[in-house]
Coordinates of C-alpha atoms in Angstrom, one line a residue:
X1 CA 19.1 5.6 -9.7
X2 CA 17.8 2.3 -10.6
X3 CA 15.2 0.1 -8.9
X4 CA 15.6 -3.3 -8.3
X5 CA 12.3 -4.7 -8.8
X6 CA 12.2 -8.2 -7.3
X7 CA 9.2 -10.5 -7.1
X8 CA 6.7 -7.6 -6.6
X9 CA 3.1 -8.9 -6.4
X10 CA 0.1 -7.2 -7.3
X11 CA -3.7 -7.6 -7.1
X12 CA -5.9 -6.7 -10.0
X13 CA -9.3 -8.2 -9.2
X14 CA -10.4 -9.3 -5.6
X15 CA -13.7 -11.3 -5.3
X16 CA -14.7 -11.9 -1.8
X17 CA -17.3 -14.7 -0.8
X18 CA -19.2 -15.3 2.2
X19 CA -21.2 -18.4 3.6
X20 CA -24.2 -17.6 5.6
X21 CA -24.9 -20.6 7.9
X22 CA -28.1 -20.7 10.2
X23 CA -27.4 -21.4 14.0
X24 CA -29.5 -23.9 15.9
X25 CA -31.7 -21.0 17.1
X26 CA -32.2 -20.0 13.5
X27 CA -29.8 -16.9 13.7
X28 CA -27.9 -16.6 10.4
X29 CA -24.1 -16.5 11.0
X30 CA -21.9 -14.9 8.4
X31 CA -18.4 -16.1 7.9
X32 CA -15.9 -14.7 5.7
X33 CA -12.4 -13.7 5.1
X34 CA -12.3 -10.2 3.4
X35 CA -8.8 -8.7 2.2
X36 CA -10.1 -5.3 3.0
X37 CA -11.5 -5.9 6.4
X38 CA -8.6 -7.6 8.3
X39 CA -9.8 -10.1 10.9
X40 CA -13.5 -9.4 10.7
X41 CA -14.8 -13.1 11.0
X42 CA -17.8 -14.4 12.4
X43 CA -19.9 -11.4 11.8
X44 CA -23.7 -11.2 12.2
X45 CA -26.2 -10.6 9.3
X46 CA -29.5 -9.6 10.3
X47 CA -32.1 -11.0 7.7
X48 CA -35.0 -13.4 7.6
X49 CA -34.8 -16.4 5.2
X50 CA -38.2 -17.6 5.9
X51 CA -39.8 -20.8 8.0
X52 CA -37.7 -23.9 7.3
X53 CA -34.9 -22.5 5.3
X54 CA -31.6 -24.2 6.1
X55 CA -28.3 -24.4 4.3
X56 CA -25.5 -22.2 3.0
X57 CA -25.8 -19.0 1.0
X58 CA -23.0 -17.7 -0.9
X59 CA -22.9 -13.9 -1.2
X60 CA -20.5 -11.3 -2.3
X61 CA -18.9 -8.7 0.3
X62 CA -17.9 -5.1 -0.3
X63 CA -16.2 -3.7 2.9
X64 CA -19.2 -4.3 5.1
X65 CA -18.6 -6.2 8.4
X66 CA -22.2 -6.2 9.6
X67 CA -21.3 -5.3 13.1
X68 CA -23.4 -3.1 15.4
X69 CA -21.8 0.2 16.4
X70 CA -20.9 -0.9 19.9
X71 CA -19.3 -4.1 18.9
X72 CA -17.5 -2.3 16.1
X73 CA -16.1 0.4 18.4
X74 CA -15.0 -2.4 20.9
X75 CA -12.8 -4.2 18.2
X76 CA -11.5 -1.1 16.9
X77 CA -10.2 -0.2 20.3
X78 CA -8.7 -3.7 20.9
X79 CA -7.1 -3.8 17.3
X80 CA -5.6 -0.2 18.3
X81 CA -4.3 -1.3 21.6
X82 CA -2.6 -4.2 20.1
X83 CA -1.2 -2.2 17.3
X84 CA 0.2 0.4 19.4
X85 CA 2.1 -2.2 21.7
X86 CA 3.7 -4.0 18.7
X87 CA 7.6 -3.9 18.8
X88 CA 9.2 -3.0 15.6
X89 CA 11.4 -5.2 13.5
X90 CA 14.8 -3.1 13.0
X91 CA 16.8 -3.1 9.7
X92 CA 19.6 -5.6 9.9
X93 CA 22.4 -4.6 7.4
X94 CA 20.0 -2.1 6.0
X95 CA 17.6 -4.6 5.2
X96 CA 13.9 -4.4 6.8
X97 CA 11.3 -7.1 6.9
X98 CA 8.0 -5.8 5.6
X99 CA 4.8 -7.4 7.5
X100 CA 2.5 -8.7 4.8
X101 CA -1.3 -7.8 5.5
X102 CA -3.1 -10.4 3.4
X103 CA -1.4 -9.4 0.1
X104 CA -3.1 -5.9 0.6
X105 CA 0.0 -4.0 1.6
X106 CA 3.4 -4.3 3.3
X107 CA 4.7 -2.2 6.2
X108 CA 7.9 -1.7 8.0
X109 CA 9.3 0.6 10.7
X110 CA 11.1 4.1 11.1
X111 CA 12.0 6.2 13.9
X112 CA 11.2 9.9 14.0
X113 CA 12.8 12.5 16.4
X114 CA 15.5 12.3 18.9
X115 CA 15.0 9.9 20.8
X116 CA 13.4 8.3 17.8
X117 CA 9.5 7.6 18.1
X118 CA 8.7 4.5 16.4
X119 CA 6.0 4.3 13.6
X120 CA 4.9 1.8 11.2
X121 CA 5.0 3.0 7.7
X122 CA 4.4 1.7 4.1
X123 CA 7.2 2.2 2.0
X124 CA 5.4 3.6 -1.2
X125 CA 7.4 4.1 -4.4
X126 CA 4.1 5.7 -5.7
X127 CA 4.5 8.9 -3.5
X128 CA 7.3 11.2 -2.4
X129 CA 6.3 12.6 1.1
X130 CA 6.8 11.2 4.5
X131 CA 4.1 11.6 7.1
X132 CA 2.8 10.3 10.6
X133 CA -0.1 11.1 12.7
X134 CA 0.3 14.2 14.6
X135 CA -0.3 14.5 18.3
X136 CA -3.0 17.2 17.8
X137 CA -5.0 15.1 15.2
X138 CA -8.3 14.3 16.4
X139 CA -9.4 12.0 13.4
X140 CA -10.4 8.4 14.4
X141 CA -7.6 7.3 12.2
X142 CA -5.0 9.2 14.3
X143 CA -6.3 8.2 17.5
X144 CA -6.1 4.6 16.6
X145 CA -2.4 4.8 15.6
X146 CA 0.8 6.1 17.2
X147 CA 1.0 9.9 17.2
X148 CA 4.2 12.0 16.9
X149 CA 4.9 14.3 20.0
X150 CA 6.7 17.5 19.0
X151 CA 7.9 18.0 22.6
X152 CA 9.3 14.5 22.9
X153 CA 12.1 15.3 20.5
X154 CA 15.2 17.5 21.2
X155 CA 15.8 18.1 17.3
X156 CA 12.3 18.8 16.1
X157 CA 12.2 22.2 13.9
X158 CA 8.6 23.4 13.1
X159 CA 7.4 25.5 10.1
X160 CA 4.6 27.5 9.3
X161 CA 4.1 25.2 6.3
X162 CA 1.0 23.2 5.9
X163 CA 0.3 20.3 3.4
X164 CA -2.5 18.4 1.8
X165 CA -2.2 15.1 -0.1
X166 CA -5.0 13.4 -2.2
X167 CA -3.9 9.9 -2.8
X168 CA -5.8 7.4 -5.3
X169 CA -7.5 6.2 -2.2
X170 CA -7.2 8.5 1.1
X171 CA -6.6 12.0 2.0
X172 CA -4.3 13.6 4.7
X173 CA -3.5 17.0 5.7
X174 CA -1.2 18.5 8.1
X175 CA 1.8 20.5 9.3
X176 CA 5.2 20.2 8.0
X177 CA 8.4 19.8 10.3
X178 CA 12.0 18.9 10.1
X179 CA 13.6 16.3 12.3
X180 CA 15.9 13.3 12.3
X181 CA 14.3 10.2 10.4
X182 CA 15.9 7.1 11.3
X183 CA 15.5 4.1 9.0
X184 CA 18.3 1.9 10.5
X185 CA 21.3 2.7 12.9
X186 CA 23.4 3.4 9.9
X187 CA 20.7 5.1 7.7
X188 CA 19.9 8.5 9.4
X189 CA 18.5 11.5 7.6
X190 CA 19.4 14.4 9.9
X191 CA 17.1 17.0 8.4
X192 CA 14.3 15.4 6.8
X193 CA 11.0 17.3 6.3
X194 CA 8.0 15.4 6.8
X195 CA 4.2 16.0 7.7
X196 CA 2.4 15.6 11.0
X197 CA -1.2 14.8 10.1
X198 CA -4.1 17.0 11.6
X199 CA -6.7 15.2 9.4
X200 CA -6.9 11.7 8.0
X201 CA -10.0 10.3 6.3
X202 CA -11.5 6.9 6.9
X203 CA -9.0 5.2 4.5
X204 CA -6.6 5.3 7.2
X205 CA -8.8 3.8 10.0
X206 CA -8.5 0.5 11.5
X207 CA -9.0 -2.3 10.7
X208 CA -8.1 -1.5 7.2
X209 CA -4.9 0.5 7.8
X210 CA -2.6 -1.5 10.3
X211 CA 0.1 1.1 9.6
X212 CA 0.9 4.4 11.3
X213 CA 2.0 6.4 8.1
X214 CA 3.8 6.5 4.7
X215 CA 7.3 6.8 3.8
X216 CA 7.3 7.9 0.0
X217 CA 10.0 6.4 -2.2
X218 CA 9.5 8.6 -5.1
X219 CA 11.7 11.7 -6.3
X220 CA 11.3 15.2 -5.2
X221 CA 9.5 16.2 -8.2
X222 CA 6.6 14.1 -6.9
X223 CA 6.5 15.6 -3.4
X224 CA 3.6 17.8 -2.3
X225 CA 4.9 21.1 -0.8
X226 CA 8.2 21.1 -2.7
X227 CA 9.6 18.9 0.1
X228 CA 12.9 17.0 -0.7
X229 CA 12.0 13.3 -0.8
X230 CA 13.7 11.0 1.5
X231 CA 15.2 9.1 -1.5
X232 CA 16.8 12.3 -2.8
X233 CA 18.0 13.0 0.8
X234 CA 19.7 9.6 1.0
X235 CA 21.5 10.4 -2.2
X236 CA 22.6 13.9 -1.3
X237 CA 23.7 12.9 2.1
X238 CA 25.6 10.0 0.9
X239 CA 24.1 7.7 3.4
X240 CA 23.7 4.9 0.8
X241 CA 26.6 2.3 -0.2
X242 CA 25.1 2.6 -3.7
X243 CA 22.2 4.8 -5.0
X244 CA 19.5 1.9 -5.3
X245 CA 17.2 0.1 -3.1
X246 CA 15.6 -3.3 -3.5
X247 CA 12.2 -4.6 -2.7
X248 CA 10.9 -8.1 -2.4
X249 CA 7.0 -8.8 -1.7
X250 CA 6.0 -12.2 -1.2
X251 CA 2.5 -13.6 -1.3
X252 CA 0.7 -14.5 1.8
X253 CA 0.1 -17.9 0.3
X254 CA 3.9 -18.6 0.0
X255 CA 4.4 -17.8 3.8
X256 CA 6.4 -14.8 3.2
X257 CA 6.5 -11.2 4.3
X258 CA 8.4 -8.7 2.3
X259 CA 11.9 -7.0 2.6
X260 CA 13.4 -3.7 1.6
X261 CA 17.0 -3.3 1.3
X262 CA 18.7 0.3 1.0
X263 CA 21.9 0.8 -0.7
X264 CA 21.8 -2.8 -2.2
X265 CA 19.6 -5.7 -2.9
X266 CA 19.3 -9.5 -2.2
X267 CA 22.2 -10.8 -4.2
X268 CA 20.7 -14.3 -4.3
X269 CA 18.4 -13.0 -7.3
X270 CA 21.7 -12.0 -9.3
X271 CA 21.1 -14.5 -11.9
X272 CA 17.3 -13.8 -12.2
X273 CA 17.6 -9.9 -12.0
X274 CA 16.6 -7.9 -15.1
X275 CA 17.5 -4.2 -15.1
X276 CA 14.9 -1.9 -16.7
X277 CA 15.3 1.8 -17.7
X278 CA 13.1 4.3 -15.7
X279 CA 12.6 8.0 -16.6
X280 CA 11.5 11.3 -15.2
X281 CA 11.9 13.0 -11.8
X282 CA 8.5 12.3 -10.2
X283 CA 8.0 8.6 -9.7
X284 CA 9.3 5.2 -10.9
X285 CA 8.2 5.2 -14.4
X286 CA 9.0 2.9 -17.1
X287 CA 7.8 1.6 -20.6
X288 CA 5.6 -1.5 -20.8
X289 CA 6.1 -4.0 -23.7
X290 CA 2.9 -6.1 -23.3
X291 CA 0.3 -7.5 -21.0
X292 CA 0.1 -11.4 -21.3
X293 CA -2.1 -14.2 -19.9
X294 CA -0.2 -17.0 -19.0
X295 CA 1.6 -18.7 -22.0
X296 CA -0.8 -17.3 -24.4
X297 CA 0.7 -15.4 -27.3
X298 CA -1.8 -12.7 -27.4
X299 CA -0.6 -9.1 -26.0
X300 CA -3.4 -7.2 -24.3
X301 CA -1.7 -4.1 -24.0
X302 CA -3.4 -1.5 -26.3
X303 CA -1.3 -0.4 -29.2
X304 CA 1.0 -3.6 -29.1
X305 CA -0.6 -4.8 -32.2
X306 CA -0.6 -1.6 -34.0
X307 CA 3.1 -1.1 -34.0
X308 CA 4.6 -0.5 -37.5
X309 CA 6.6 -3.4 -38.5
X310 CA 8.8 -1.2 -40.6
X311 CA 9.5 1.6 -38.1
X312 CA 8.7 -0.2 -34.8
X313 CA 6.6 2.7 -33.7
X314 CA 3.2 3.6 -33.3
X315 CA 1.2 5.3 -35.9
X316 CA 0.6 9.2 -35.0
X317 CA -3.1 8.5 -34.6
X318 CA -2.6 5.9 -32.2
X319 CA 0.1 7.4 -29.9
X320 CA -2.4 9.3 -27.6
X321 CA -4.6 6.1 -27.1
X322 CA -1.7 3.6 -26.4
X323 CA -0.6 2.7 -22.9
X324 CA 3.1 2.4 -22.8
X325 CA 3.9 4.1 -19.7
X326 CA 3.7 2.6 -16.2
X327 CA 4.4 3.5 -12.6
X328 CA 6.0 1.0 -10.4
X329 CA 3.9 1.5 -7.2
X330 CA 4.5 -0.6 -4.0
X331 CA 2.1 1.2 -2.1
X332 CA -0.9 0.1 -4.2
X333 CA -2.7 -3.4 -4.3
X334 CA -4.4 -2.3 -7.6
X335 CA -3.4 -2.4 -11.2
X336 CA -4.5 0.8 -13.1
X337 CA -4.7 1.2 -16.7
X338 CA -6.5 2.5 -19.8
X339 CA -9.9 1.2 -20.7
X340 CA -8.9 -0.5 -23.7
X341 CA -6.3 -2.6 -22.1
X342 CA -8.3 -3.3 -19.1
X343 CA -11.4 -4.2 -21.0
X344 CA -9.5 -6.8 -22.6
X345 CA -7.8 -8.1 -19.8
X346 CA -11.0 -8.2 -17.7
X347 CA -12.8 -10.3 -20.5
X348 CA -10.1 -12.8 -20.7
X349 CA -10.1 -13.5 -16.9
X350 CA -13.8 -13.6 -16.7
X351 CA -14.4 -10.2 -15.0
X352 CA -16.9 -7.6 -15.7
X353 CA -15.2 -5.1 -18.1
X354 CA -17.2 -2.1 -16.5
X355 CA -16.9 -2.9 -12.8
X356 CA -13.8 -5.2 -12.6
X357 CA -15.8 -7.8 -10.4
X358 CA -15.1 -11.4 -10.7
X359 CA -18.3 -13.6 -9.8
X360 CA -17.9 -16.0 -6.7
X361 CA -17.8 -19.6 -7.9

């Protein structure tokens, strides 16, 4: 299979600033927009600036909304209610609209069971399992989202298998079952194994995670529990016009959501589409050629300047340290890499090479 990688956006460093303004009664008011705390604006910060202090104060924010527990509970309950009432945007001609959440992640919809129960999911090339919140799960993250009801599906098949998945950020555990998974009216997997979570950590709580679950687009080799991945199921069950899918992720600033197309891709990009080879049976892995900044000629990929001009390969002693492999991951807003390449990149863009933080202007 090949991956049509079209306009995939990624975020390397995120610096968030806030402005503290003193109200007429002297109460400091904190205003900010945080990519990781969606919608948390106008939160109060409790501090004392001293008599006669007036003006604006810029401070960095790191996932702290400053709300008291009751206000936080009320906001989370309201977000949960609104999210559960959202109507899905179904696939049209096997193309789904992916909702862009401030360039942090993109989600679409699937149906699980018969009749289908609707769930919002991140289509994730960096994992291979499908999971949704289970009805028996009591984690806050589960209670805030839609939960799969086994008895509500006439085609559900339970199994004794249990599963645990540790992501780069986030952990889930649950029970494995088999049922119909519907991505569109014409794209239906009749016997797809998936997980119903019994535990989800805080990573998947609102307001950070406005999606219910994950739909892994990796290969079976990368699936936990030796479960056949949905991508391999699509190919083996011959439900795709062609064995490929295309993903397009637009930045929020460009007034765009994303798209995912199964069995094809957006042909309007034909003249600007470049195919690259992938390898392995786990995730979408390829070989990097370089890391460049703008039009500057310097290559920040470690090892790029150590390739032998005669043979075109790295010297033996450099192979273990060079960063040539890369995973294409639509489920992450981060760029991970080796410390040599990332330190050089961070220094060039003005970030702290140890923490990755960029000072607020």
